[in-house]
PDB file of C-alpha atoms in Angstrom:
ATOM      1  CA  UNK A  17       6.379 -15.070  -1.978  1.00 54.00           C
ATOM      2  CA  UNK A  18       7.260 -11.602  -2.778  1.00 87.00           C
ATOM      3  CA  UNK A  19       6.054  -8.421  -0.725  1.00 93.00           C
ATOM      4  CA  UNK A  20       2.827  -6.914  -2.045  1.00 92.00           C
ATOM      5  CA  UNK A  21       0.548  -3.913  -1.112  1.00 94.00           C
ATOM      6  CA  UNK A  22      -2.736  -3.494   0.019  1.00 93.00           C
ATOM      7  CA  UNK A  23      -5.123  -0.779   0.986  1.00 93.00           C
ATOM      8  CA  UNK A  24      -7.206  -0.311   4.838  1.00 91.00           C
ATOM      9  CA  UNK A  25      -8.762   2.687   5.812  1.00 91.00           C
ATOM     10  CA  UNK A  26      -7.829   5.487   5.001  1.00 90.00           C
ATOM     11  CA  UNK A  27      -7.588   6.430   9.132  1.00 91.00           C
ATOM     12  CA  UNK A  28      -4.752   3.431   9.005  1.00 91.00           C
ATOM     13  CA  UNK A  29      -1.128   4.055   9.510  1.00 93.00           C
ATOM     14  CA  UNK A  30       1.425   2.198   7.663  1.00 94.00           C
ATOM     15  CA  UNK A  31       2.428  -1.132   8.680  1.00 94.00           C
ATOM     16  CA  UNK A  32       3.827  -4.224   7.244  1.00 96.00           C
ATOM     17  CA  UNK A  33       1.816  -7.346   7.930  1.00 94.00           C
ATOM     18  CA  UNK A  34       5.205 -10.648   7.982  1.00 93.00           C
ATOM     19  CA  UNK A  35       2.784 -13.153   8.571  1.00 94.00           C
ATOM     20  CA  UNK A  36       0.831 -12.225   4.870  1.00 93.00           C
ATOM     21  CA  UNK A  37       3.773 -10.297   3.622  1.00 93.00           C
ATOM     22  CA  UNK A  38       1.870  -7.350   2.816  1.00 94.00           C
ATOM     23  CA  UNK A  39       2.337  -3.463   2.985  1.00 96.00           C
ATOM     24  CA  UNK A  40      -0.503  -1.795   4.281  1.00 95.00           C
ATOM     25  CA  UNK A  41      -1.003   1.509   3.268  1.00 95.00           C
ATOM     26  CA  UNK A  42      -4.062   4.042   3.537  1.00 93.00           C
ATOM     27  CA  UNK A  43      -6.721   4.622   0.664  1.00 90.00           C
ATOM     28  CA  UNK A  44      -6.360   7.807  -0.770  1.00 88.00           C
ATOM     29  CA  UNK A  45      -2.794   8.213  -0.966  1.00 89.00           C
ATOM     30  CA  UNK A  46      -1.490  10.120  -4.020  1.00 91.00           C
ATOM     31  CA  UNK A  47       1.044   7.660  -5.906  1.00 91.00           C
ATOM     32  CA  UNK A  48       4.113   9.376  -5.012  1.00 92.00           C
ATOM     33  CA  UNK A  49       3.446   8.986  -1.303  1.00 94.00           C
ATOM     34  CA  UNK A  50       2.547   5.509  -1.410  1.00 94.00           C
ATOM     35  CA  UNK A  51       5.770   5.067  -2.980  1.00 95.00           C
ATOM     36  CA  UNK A  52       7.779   6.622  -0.741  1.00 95.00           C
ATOM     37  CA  UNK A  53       5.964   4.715   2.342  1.00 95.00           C
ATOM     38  CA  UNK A  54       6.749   1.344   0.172  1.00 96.00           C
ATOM     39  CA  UNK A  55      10.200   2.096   0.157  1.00 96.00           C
ATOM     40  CA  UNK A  56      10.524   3.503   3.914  1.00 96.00           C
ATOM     41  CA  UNK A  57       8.900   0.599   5.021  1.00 96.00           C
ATOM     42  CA  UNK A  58      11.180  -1.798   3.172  1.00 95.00           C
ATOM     43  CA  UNK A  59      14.750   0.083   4.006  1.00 96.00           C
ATOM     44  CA  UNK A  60      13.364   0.042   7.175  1.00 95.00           C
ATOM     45  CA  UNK A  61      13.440  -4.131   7.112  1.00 94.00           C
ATOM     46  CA  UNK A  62      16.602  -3.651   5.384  1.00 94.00           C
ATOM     47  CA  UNK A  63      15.829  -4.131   1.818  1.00 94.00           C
ATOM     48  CA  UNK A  64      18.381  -2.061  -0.734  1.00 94.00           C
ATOM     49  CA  UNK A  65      15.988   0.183  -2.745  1.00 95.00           C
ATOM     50  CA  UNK A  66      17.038   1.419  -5.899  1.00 94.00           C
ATOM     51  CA  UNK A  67      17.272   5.268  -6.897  1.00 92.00           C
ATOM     52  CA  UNK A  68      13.580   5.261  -8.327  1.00 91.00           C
ATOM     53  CA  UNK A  69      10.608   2.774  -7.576  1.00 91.00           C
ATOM     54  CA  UNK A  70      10.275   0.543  -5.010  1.00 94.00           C
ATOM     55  CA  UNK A  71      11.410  -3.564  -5.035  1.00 95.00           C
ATOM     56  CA  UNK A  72      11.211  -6.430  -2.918  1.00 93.00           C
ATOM     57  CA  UNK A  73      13.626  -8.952  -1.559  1.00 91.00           C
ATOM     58  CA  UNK A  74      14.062 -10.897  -4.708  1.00 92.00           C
ATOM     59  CA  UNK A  75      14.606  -7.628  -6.522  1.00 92.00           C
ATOM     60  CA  UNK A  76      10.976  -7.787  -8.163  1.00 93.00           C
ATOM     61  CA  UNK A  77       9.084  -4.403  -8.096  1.00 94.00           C
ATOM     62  CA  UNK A  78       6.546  -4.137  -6.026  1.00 94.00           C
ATOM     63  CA  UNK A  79       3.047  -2.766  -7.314  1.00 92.00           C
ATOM     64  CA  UNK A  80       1.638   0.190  -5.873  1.00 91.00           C
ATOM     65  CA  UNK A  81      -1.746   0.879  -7.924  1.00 86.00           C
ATOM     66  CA  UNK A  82      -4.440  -0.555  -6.412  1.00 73.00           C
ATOM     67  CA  UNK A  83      -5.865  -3.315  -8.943  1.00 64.00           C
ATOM     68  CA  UNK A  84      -9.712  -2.028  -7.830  1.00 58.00           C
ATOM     69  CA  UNK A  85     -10.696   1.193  -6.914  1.00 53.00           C
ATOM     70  CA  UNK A  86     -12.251   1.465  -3.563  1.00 53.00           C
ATOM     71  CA  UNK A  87     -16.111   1.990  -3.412  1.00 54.00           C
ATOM     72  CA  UNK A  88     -17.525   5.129  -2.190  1.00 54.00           C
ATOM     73  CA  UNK A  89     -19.035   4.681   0.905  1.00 51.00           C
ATOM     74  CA  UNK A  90     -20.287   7.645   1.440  1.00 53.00           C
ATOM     75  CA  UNK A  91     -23.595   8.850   2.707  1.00 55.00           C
ATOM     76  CA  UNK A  92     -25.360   9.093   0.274  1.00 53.00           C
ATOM     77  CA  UNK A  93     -24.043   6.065  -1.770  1.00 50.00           C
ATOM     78  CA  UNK A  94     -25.330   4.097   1.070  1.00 51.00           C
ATOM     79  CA  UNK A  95     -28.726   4.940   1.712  1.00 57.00           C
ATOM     80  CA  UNK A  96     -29.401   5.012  -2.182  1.00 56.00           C
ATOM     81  CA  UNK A  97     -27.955   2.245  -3.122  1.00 54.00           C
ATOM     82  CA  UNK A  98     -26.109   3.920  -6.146  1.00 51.00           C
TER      83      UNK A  98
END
């Protein structure tokens, strides 16, 4: 099972999860920081990265872009319902 990302709170730091083999990285993060934090994270469990993007142990890349945007949860959005 390859390496794959997923989004907490944006008050998170970046961790990588072994036992679900996940990245977990802060909502909110513009693309080219998540990408760099991909790649930190993986040289830093010793996984070569090439010059651009980020990939996992098999060599797959590994997807950044969160699949669904996250809800607003703001104030207002919660006591109206919208």
């Amino acid at each position: 099972m390859c390496v794959s990302v997923v989004y907490v709170l944006p008050s998170a730091r970046p961790a990588f999860d072994a036992d679900a083999r996940t990245i977990q990285l802060p909502t909110g993060l513009p693309l080219a920081h998540a990408v760099t934090l991909v790649r930190a994270i993986l040289t830093e469990l010793v996984v070569p990265q090439p010059e651009a993007g980020a990939v996992c142990w098999c060599g797959d890349p590994v997807d950044v872009i969160p699949l669904i945007p996250q809800q607003k949860v703001g104030e207002q959005v919660v006591k109206h319902g919208a």
